mmCIF file of C-alpha atoms in Angstrom:
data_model
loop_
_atom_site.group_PDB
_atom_site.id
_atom_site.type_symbol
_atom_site.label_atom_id
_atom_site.label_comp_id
_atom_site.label_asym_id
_atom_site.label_seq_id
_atom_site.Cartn_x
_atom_site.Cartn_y
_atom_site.Cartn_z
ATOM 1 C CA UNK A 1 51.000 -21.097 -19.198
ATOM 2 C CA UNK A 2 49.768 -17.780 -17.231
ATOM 3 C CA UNK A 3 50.001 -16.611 -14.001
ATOM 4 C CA UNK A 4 49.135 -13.201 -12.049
ATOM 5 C CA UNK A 5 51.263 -11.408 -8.947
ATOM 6 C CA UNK A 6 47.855 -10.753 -7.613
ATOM 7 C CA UNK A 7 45.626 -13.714 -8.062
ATOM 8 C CA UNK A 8 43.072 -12.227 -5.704
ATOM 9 C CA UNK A 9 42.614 -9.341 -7.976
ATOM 10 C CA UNK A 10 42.006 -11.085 -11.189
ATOM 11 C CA UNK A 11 41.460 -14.416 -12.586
ATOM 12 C CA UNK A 12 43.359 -16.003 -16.065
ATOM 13 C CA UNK A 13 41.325 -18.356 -17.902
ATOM 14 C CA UNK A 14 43.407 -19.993 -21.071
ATOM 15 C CA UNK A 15 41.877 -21.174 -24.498
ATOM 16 C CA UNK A 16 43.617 -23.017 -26.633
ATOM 17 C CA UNK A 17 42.040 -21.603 -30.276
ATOM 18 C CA UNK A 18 44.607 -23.424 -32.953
ATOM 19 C CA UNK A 19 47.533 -25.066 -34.249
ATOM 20 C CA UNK A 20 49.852 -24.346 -37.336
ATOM 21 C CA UNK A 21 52.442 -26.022 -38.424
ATOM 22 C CA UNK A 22 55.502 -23.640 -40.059
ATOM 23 C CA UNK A 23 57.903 -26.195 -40.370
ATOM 24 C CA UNK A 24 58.994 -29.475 -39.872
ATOM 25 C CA UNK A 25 59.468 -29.812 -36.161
ATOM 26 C CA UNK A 26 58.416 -26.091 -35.698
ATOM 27 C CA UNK A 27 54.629 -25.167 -34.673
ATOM 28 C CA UNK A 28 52.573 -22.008 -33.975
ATOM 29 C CA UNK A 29 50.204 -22.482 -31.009
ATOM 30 C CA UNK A 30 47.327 -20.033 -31.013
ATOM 31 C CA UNK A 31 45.834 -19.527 -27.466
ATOM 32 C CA UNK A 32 43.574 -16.674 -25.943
ATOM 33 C CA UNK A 33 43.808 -15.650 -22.400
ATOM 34 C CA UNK A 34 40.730 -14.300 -20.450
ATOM 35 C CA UNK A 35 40.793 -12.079 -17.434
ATOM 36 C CA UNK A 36 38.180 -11.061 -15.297
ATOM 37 C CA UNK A 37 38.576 -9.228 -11.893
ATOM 38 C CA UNK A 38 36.940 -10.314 -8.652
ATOM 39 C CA UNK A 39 33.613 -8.428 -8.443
ATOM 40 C CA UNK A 40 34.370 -7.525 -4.992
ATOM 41 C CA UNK A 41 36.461 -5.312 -6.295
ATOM 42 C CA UNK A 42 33.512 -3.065 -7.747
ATOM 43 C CA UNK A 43 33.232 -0.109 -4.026
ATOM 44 C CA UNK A 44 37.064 -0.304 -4.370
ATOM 45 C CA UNK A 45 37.243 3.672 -5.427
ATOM 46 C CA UNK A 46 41.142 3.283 -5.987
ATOM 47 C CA UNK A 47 42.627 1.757 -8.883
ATOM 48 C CA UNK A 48 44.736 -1.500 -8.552
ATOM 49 C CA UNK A 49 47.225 -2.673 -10.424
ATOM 50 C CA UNK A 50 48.958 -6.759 -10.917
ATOM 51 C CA UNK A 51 51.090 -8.114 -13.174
ATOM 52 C CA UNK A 52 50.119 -11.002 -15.909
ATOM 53 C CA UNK A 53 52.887 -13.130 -17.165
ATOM 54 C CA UNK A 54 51.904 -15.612 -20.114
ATOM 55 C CA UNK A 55 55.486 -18.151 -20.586
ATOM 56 C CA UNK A 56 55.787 -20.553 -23.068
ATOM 57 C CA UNK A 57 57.069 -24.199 -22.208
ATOM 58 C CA UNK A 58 58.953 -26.250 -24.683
ATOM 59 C CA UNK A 59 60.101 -29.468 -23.501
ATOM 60 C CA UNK A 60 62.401 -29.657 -26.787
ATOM 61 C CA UNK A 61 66.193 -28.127 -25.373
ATOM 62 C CA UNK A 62 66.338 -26.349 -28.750
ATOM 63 C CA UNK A 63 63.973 -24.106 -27.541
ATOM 64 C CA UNK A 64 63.950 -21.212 -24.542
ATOM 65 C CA UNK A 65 62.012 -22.257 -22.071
ATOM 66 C CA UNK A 66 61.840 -19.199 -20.533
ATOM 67 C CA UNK A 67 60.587 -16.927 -23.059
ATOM 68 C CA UNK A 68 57.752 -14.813 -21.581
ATOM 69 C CA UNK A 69 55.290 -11.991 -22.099
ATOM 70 C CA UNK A 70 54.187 -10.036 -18.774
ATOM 71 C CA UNK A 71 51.135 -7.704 -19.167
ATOM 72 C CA UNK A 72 50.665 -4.820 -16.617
ATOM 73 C CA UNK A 73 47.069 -4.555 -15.836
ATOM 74 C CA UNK A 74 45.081 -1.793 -14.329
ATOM 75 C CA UNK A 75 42.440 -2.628 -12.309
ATOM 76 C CA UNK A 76 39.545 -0.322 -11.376
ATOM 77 C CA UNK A 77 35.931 1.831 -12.358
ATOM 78 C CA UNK A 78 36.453 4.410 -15.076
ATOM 79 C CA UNK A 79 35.423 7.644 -13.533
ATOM 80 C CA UNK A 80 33.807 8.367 -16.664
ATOM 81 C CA UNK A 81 31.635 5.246 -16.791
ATOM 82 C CA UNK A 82 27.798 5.506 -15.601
ATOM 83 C CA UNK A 83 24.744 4.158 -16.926
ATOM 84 C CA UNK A 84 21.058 5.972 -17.198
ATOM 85 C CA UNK A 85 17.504 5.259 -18.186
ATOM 86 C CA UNK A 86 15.800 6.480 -21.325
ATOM 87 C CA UNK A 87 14.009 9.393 -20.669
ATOM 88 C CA UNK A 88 10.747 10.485 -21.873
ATOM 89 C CA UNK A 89 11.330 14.040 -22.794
ATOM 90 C CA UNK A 90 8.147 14.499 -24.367
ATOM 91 C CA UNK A 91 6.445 14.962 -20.527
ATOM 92 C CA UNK A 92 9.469 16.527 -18.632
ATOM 93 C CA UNK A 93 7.938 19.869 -18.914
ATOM 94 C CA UNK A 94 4.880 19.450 -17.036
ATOM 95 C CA UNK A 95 6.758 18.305 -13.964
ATOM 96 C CA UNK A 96 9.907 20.844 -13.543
ATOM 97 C CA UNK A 97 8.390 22.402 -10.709
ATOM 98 C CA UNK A 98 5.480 19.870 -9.527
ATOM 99 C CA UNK A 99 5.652 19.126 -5.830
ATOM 100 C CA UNK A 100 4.075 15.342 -5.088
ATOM 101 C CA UNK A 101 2.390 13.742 -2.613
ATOM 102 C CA UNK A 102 2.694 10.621 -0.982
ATOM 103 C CA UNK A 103 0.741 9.026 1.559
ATOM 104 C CA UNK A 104 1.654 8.256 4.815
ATOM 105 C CA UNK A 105 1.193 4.343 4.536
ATOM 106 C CA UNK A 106 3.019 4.617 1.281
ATOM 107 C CA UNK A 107 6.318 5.472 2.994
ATOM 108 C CA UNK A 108 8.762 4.408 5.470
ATOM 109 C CA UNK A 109 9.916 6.374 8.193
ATOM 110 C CA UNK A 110 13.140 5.264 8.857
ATOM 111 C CA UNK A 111 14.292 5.249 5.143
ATOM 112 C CA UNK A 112 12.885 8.724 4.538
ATOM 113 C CA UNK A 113 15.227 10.515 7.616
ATOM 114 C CA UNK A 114 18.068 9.187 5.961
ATOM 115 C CA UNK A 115 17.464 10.854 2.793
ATOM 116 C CA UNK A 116 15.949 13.788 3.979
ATOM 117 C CA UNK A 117 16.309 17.404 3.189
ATOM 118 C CA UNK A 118 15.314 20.933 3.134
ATOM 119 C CA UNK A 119 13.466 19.980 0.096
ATOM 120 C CA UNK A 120 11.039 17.611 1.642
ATOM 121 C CA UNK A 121 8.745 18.365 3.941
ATOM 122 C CA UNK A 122 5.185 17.003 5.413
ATOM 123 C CA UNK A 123 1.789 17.883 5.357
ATOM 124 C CA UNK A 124 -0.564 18.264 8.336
ATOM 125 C CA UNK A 125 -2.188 14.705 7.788
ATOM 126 C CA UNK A 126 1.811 13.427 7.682
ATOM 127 C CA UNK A 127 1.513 12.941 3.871
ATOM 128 C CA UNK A 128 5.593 13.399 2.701
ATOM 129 C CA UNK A 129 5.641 16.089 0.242
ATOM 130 C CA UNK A 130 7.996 15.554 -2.426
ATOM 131 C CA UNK A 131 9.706 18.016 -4.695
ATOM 132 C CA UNK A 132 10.302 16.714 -8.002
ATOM 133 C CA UNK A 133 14.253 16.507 -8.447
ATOM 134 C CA UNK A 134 14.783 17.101 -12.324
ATOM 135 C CA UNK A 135 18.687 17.453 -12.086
ATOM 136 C CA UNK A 136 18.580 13.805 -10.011
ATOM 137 C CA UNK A 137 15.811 11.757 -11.627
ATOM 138 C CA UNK A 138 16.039 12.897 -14.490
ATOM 139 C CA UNK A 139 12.639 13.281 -17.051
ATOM 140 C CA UNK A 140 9.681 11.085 -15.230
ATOM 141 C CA UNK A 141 8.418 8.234 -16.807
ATOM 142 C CA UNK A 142 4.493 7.592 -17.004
ATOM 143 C CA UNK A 143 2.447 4.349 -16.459
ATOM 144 C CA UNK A 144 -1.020 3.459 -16.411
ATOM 145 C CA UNK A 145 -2.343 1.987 -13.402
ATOM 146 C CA UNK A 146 -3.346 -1.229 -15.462
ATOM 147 C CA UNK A 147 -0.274 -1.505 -17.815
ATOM 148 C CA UNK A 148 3.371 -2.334 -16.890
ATOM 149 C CA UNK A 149 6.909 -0.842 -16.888
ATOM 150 C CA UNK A 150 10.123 -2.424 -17.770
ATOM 151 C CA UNK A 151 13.089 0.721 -18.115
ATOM 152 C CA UNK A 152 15.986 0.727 -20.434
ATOM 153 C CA UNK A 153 19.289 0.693 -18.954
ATOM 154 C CA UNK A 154 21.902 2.492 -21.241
ATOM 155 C CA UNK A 155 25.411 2.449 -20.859
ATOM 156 C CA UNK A 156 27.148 6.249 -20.739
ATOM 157 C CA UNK A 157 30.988 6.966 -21.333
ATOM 158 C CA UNK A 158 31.985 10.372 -21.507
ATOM 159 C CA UNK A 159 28.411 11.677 -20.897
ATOM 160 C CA UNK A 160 28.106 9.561 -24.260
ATOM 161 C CA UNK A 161 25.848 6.695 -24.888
ATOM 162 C CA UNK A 162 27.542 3.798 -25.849
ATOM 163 C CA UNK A 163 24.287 1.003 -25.692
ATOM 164 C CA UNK A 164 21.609 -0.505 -24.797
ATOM 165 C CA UNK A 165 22.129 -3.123 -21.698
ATOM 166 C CA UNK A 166 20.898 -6.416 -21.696
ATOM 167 C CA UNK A 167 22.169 -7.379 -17.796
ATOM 168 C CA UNK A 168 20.560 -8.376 -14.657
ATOM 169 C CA UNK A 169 19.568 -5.516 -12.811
ATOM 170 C CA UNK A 170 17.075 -4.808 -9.559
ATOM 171 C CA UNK A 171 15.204 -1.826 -8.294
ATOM 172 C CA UNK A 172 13.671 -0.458 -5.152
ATOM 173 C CA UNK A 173 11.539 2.599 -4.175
ATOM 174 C CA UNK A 174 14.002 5.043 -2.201
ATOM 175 C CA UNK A 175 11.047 6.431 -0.209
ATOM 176 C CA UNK A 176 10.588 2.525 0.945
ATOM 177 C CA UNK A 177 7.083 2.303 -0.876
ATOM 178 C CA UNK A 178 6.715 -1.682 -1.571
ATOM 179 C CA UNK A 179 3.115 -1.112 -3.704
ATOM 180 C CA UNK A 180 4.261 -2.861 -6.618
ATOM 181 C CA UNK A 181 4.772 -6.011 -7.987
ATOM 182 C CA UNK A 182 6.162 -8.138 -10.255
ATOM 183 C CA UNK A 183 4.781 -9.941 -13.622
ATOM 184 C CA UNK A 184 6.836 -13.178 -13.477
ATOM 185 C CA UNK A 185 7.225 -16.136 -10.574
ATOM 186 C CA UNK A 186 9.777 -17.998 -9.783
ATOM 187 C CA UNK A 187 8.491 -20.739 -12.123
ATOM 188 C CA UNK A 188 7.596 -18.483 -14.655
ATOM 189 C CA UNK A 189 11.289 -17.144 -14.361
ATOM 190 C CA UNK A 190 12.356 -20.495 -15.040
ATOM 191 C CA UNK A 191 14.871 -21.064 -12.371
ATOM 192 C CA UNK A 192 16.630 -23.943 -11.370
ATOM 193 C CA UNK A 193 18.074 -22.450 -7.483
ATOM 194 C CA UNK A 194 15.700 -20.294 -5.292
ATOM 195 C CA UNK A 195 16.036 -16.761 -6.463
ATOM 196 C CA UNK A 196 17.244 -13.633 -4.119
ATOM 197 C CA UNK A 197 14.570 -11.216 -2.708
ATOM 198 C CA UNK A 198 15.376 -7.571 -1.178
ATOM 199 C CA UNK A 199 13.752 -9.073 2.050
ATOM 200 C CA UNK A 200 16.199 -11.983 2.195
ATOM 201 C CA UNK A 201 19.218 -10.049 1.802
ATOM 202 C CA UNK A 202 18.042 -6.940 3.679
ATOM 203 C CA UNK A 203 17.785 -9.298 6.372
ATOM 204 C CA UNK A 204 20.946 -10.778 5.951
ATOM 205 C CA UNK A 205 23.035 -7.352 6.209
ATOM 206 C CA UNK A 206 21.251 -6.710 9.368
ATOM 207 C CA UNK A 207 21.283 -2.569 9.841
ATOM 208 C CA UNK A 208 23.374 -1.474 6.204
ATOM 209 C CA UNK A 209 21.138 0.776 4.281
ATOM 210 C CA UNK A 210 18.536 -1.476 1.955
ATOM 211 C CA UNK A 211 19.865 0.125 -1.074
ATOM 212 C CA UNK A 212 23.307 -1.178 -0.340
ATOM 213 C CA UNK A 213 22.019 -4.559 0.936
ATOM 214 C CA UNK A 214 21.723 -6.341 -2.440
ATOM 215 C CA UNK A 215 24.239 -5.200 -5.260
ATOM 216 C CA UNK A 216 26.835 -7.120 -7.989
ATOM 217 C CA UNK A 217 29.176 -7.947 -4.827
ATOM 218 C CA UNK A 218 26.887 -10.429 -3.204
ATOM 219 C CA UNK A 219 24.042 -10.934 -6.138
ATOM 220 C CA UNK A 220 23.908 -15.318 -7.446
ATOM 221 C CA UNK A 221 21.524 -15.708 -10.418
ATOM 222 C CA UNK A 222 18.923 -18.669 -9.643
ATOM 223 C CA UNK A 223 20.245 -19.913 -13.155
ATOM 224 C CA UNK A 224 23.605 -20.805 -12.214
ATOM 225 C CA UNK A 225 24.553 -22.841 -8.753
ATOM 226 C CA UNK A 226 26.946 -20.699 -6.050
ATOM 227 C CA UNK A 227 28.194 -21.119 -3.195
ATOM 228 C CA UNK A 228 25.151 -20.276 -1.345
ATOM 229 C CA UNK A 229 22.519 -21.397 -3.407
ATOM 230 C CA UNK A 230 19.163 -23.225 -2.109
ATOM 231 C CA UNK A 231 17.644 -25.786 -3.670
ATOM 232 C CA UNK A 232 13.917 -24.768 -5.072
ATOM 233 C CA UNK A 233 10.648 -26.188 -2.880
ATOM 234 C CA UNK A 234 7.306 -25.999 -4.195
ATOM 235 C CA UNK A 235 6.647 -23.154 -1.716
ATOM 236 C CA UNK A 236 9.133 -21.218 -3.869
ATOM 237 C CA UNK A 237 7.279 -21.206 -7.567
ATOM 238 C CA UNK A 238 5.137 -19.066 -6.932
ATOM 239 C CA UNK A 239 6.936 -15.992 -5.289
ATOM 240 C CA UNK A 240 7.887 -12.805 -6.836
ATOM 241 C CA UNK A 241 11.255 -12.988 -9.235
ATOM 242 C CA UNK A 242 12.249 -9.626 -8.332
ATOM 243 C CA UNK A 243 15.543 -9.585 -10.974
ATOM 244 C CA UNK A 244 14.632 -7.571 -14.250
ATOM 245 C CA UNK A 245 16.083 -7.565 -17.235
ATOM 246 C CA UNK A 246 15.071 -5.142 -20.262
ATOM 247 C CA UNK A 247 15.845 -8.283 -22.670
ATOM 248 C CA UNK A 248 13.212 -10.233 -20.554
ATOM 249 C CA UNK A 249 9.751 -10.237 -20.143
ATOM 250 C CA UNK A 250 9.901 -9.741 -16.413
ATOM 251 C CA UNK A 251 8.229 -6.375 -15.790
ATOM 252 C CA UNK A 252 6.385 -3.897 -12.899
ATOM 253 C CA UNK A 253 2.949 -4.243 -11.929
ATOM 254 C CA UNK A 254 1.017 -1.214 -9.833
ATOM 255 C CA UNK A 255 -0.821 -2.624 -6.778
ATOM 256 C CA UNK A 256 -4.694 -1.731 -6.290
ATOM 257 C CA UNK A 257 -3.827 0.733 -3.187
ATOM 258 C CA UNK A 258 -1.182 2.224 -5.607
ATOM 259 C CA UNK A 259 0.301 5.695 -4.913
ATOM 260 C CA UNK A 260 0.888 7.699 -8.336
ATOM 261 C CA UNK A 261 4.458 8.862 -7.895
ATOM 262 C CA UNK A 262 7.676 6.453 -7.169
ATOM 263 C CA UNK A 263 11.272 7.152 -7.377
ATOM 264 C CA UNK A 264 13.445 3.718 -8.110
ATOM 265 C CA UNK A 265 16.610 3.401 -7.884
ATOM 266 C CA UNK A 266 18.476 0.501 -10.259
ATOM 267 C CA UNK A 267 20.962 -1.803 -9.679
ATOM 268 C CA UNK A 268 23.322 -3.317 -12.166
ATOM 269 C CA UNK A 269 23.811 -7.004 -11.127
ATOM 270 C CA UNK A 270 25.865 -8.278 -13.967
ATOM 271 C CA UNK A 271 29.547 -8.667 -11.975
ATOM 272 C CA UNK A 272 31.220 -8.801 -15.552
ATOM 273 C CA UNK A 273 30.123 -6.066 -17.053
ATOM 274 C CA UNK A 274 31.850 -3.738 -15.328
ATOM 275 C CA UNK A 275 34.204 -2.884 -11.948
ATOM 276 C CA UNK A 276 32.045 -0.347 -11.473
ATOM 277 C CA UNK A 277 28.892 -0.124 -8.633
ATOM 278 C CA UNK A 278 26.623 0.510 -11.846
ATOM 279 C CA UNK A 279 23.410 2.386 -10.407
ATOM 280 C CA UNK A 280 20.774 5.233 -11.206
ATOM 281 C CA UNK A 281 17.417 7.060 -10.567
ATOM 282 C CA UNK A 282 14.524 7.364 -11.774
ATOM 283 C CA UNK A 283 11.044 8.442 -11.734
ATOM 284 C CA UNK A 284 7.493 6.873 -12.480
ATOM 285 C CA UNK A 285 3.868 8.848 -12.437
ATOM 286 C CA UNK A 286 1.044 6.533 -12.737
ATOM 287 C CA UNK A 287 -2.396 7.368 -14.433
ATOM 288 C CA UNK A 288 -5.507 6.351 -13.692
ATOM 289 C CA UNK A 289 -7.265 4.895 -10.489
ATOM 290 C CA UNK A 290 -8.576 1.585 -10.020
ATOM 291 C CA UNK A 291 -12.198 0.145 -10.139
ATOM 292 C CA UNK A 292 -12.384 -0.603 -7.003
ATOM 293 C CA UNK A 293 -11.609 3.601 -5.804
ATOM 294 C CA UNK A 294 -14.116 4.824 -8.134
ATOM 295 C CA UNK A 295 -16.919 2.147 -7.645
ATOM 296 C CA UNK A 296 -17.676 3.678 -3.973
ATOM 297 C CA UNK A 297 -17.570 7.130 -5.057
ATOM 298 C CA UNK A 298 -20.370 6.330 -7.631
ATOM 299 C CA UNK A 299 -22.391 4.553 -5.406
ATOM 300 C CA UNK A 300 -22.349 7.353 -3.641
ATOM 301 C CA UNK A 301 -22.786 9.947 -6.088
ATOM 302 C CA UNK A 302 -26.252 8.070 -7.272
ATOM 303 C CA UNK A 303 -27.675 6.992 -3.886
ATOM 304 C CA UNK A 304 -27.397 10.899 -2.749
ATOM 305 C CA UNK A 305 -29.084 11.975 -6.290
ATOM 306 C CA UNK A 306 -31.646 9.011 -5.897
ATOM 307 C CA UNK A 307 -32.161 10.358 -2.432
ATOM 308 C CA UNK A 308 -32.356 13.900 -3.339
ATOM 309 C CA UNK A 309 -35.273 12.577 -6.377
ATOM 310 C CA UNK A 310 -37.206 11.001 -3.655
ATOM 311 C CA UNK A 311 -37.302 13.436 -0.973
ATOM 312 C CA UNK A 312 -38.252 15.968 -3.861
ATOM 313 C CA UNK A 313 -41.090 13.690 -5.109
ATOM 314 C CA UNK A 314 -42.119 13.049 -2.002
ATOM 315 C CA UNK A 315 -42.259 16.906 -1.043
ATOM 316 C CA UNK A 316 -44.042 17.751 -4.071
ATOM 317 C CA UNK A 317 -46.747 14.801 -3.827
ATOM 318 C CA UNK A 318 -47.448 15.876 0.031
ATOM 319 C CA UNK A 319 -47.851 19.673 -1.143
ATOM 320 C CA UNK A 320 -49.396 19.057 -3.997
ATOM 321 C CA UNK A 321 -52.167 17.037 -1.631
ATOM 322 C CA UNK A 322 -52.279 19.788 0.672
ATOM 323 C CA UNK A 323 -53.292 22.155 -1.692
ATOM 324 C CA UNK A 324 -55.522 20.002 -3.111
ATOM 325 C CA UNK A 325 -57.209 19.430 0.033
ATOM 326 C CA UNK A 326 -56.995 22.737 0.771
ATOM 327 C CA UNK A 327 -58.865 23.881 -1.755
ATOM 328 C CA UNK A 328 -61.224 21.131 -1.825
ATOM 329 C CA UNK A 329 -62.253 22.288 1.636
ATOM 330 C CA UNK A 330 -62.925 25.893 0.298
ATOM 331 C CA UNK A 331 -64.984 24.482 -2.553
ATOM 332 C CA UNK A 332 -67.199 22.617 0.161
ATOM 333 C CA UNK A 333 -67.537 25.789 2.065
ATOM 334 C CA UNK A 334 -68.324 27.957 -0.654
ATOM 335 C CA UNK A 335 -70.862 25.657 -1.923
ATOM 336 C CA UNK A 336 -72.504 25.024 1.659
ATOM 337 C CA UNK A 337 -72.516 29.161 1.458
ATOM 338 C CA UNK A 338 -74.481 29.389 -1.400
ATOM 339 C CA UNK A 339 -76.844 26.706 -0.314
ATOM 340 C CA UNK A 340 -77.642 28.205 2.973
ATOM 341 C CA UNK A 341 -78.508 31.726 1.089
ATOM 342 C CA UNK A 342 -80.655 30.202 -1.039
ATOM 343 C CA UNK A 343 -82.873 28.351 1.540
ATOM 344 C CA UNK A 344 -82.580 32.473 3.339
ATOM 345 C CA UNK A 345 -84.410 33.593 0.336
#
């Protein structure tokens, strides 16, 4: 019924939707045709083009069995098509011009000299001092230390916003910081095939960059069997699901040695939403410190205040004696004074 000239460009899937009969002898056959490119196809940056030819087959001579209908099709990412996060306006002001620190331990070496610039630049204790980037990050986001994040992937045409999107979609930290976490398991995720982890397929593509090492060209949902997929061991429940999705409840968690300032980078997974390789920045600033930083500093605060109450009691109770002894001593004297003058007289 349908064909392609390039069949490892795109892929026909036929439906057969209805029949009506016009005539005696003489039907209408309603059928839809699907097509769907090879999501390889997504870092192709040139346009590609194949022919579709849909023929109808009659096996009554009446009828011309060659009658056809070929479709030219165009296949390729809009230059025009991007996605972006929702921004929170309301605290982009604050942070135009804020330069932000992050620990040594926080970041990775190798990952920052690849994405390094005049902007950045280190501190004498090797903290990486980061500039905040408005015009590539776009308005930060802010957490609290105990809540979670999930962001909102939006679809832009144009420099337009066309939706919401409710895809598969993974992050990482660009700076390589790895203090987060995730809310759900695998068994919480629900899936059936052992899910993919950015240390499993950073591993696999040996030295690409990590933030090309896991995209829509080699990404198999745990909810659907592939070529590659693994079967699930008990092991496997209880590991991070690191896929998000802003239509699930899958969502970030901030680690108890947390740093306050990450830059993510997302990664649209779905390989039918779009030719395009789908991806954007953003920024999170995290509030508030955990228990477990301010506990010591208390501790401190009250055993050098309890310490400072003692040592002043003490120093008051051992002058206060002194004088008293002191001038119980002169009292003594004075007394044994007058005494002596009297027996004189």
């Amino acid at each position: 019924m349908a064909r392609t000239s390039e069949p490892n460009i795109v892929f026909i899937k036929a439906k057969y939707v209805s029949k009506e009969v016009l005539s005696t002898r003489v039907n209408r056959d309603s059928w839809e045709f699907f097509i769907t490119g090879h999501k390889k196809l997504q870092r192709n940056k040139q346009q590609m083009e194949t022919n579709v030819v849909v023929a109808g087959v009659s096996t009554d001579s009446k009828c011309n069995p060659h009658i056809e209908k070929k479709i030219r099709v165009i296949i390729g990412c809009p230059p025009s098509k991007s996605i972006s996060v929702e921004e929170d306006t309301s605290y982009c002001p604050k942070h135009i011009s804020s330069v932000f620190k992050i620990p040594k331990n926080f970041y990775k070496n190798d990952i920052v000299k690849s994405i390094m610039n005049k902007k950045y630049s280190f501190d004498d204790d090797g903290n990486l001092l980061v500039p905040y980037l408005l015009d590539d990050w776009g308005c930060p986001f802010t957490s609290l230390y105990l809540g979670n994040f999930i962001p909102g992937l939006q679809l832009m045409s144009n420099g337009k916003k066309v939706g919401l999107l409710s895809v598969d979609f993974v992050v990482h930290e660009i700076h390589g910081n790895e203090d987060f976490a995730y809310s759900n398991t695998v068994e919480k995720a629900g899936c059936s095939w052992k899910p993919q982890s950015w240390s499993e397929m950073i591993k696999k593509c040996n030295s690409c960059n990590p933030d090309s090492a896991w995209s829509r060209e080699n990404y198999q949902s745990c909810f659907v069997e592939g070529p590659e997929s693994q079967l699930l061991r008990d092991a496997d429940l209880s590991i991070e699901y690191q896929v998000l999705n802003s239509a699930a409840d899958n969502k970030l968690l901030w680690s108890s040695e947390s740093a306050n300032f990450y830059v993510f980078e997302a990664i649209v997974m779905d390989s039918n939403l779009s030719y395009c390789d789908l991806r954007t920045k953003f920024a999170v600033i995290i509030h508030g410190l955990p228990v477990k930083h301010i506990l010591p500093t208390l501790v401190i605060l009250f055993s050098t205040l309890i310490y400072l109450s003692i040592s002043i009691l003490v120093c008051f109770c051992i002058h206060y004696y002194s004088l008293k002894y002191k001038l119980g001593v002169e009292k003594k004297l004075q007394i044994m004074d007058e005494i002596l003058k009297q027996k004189e007289k």
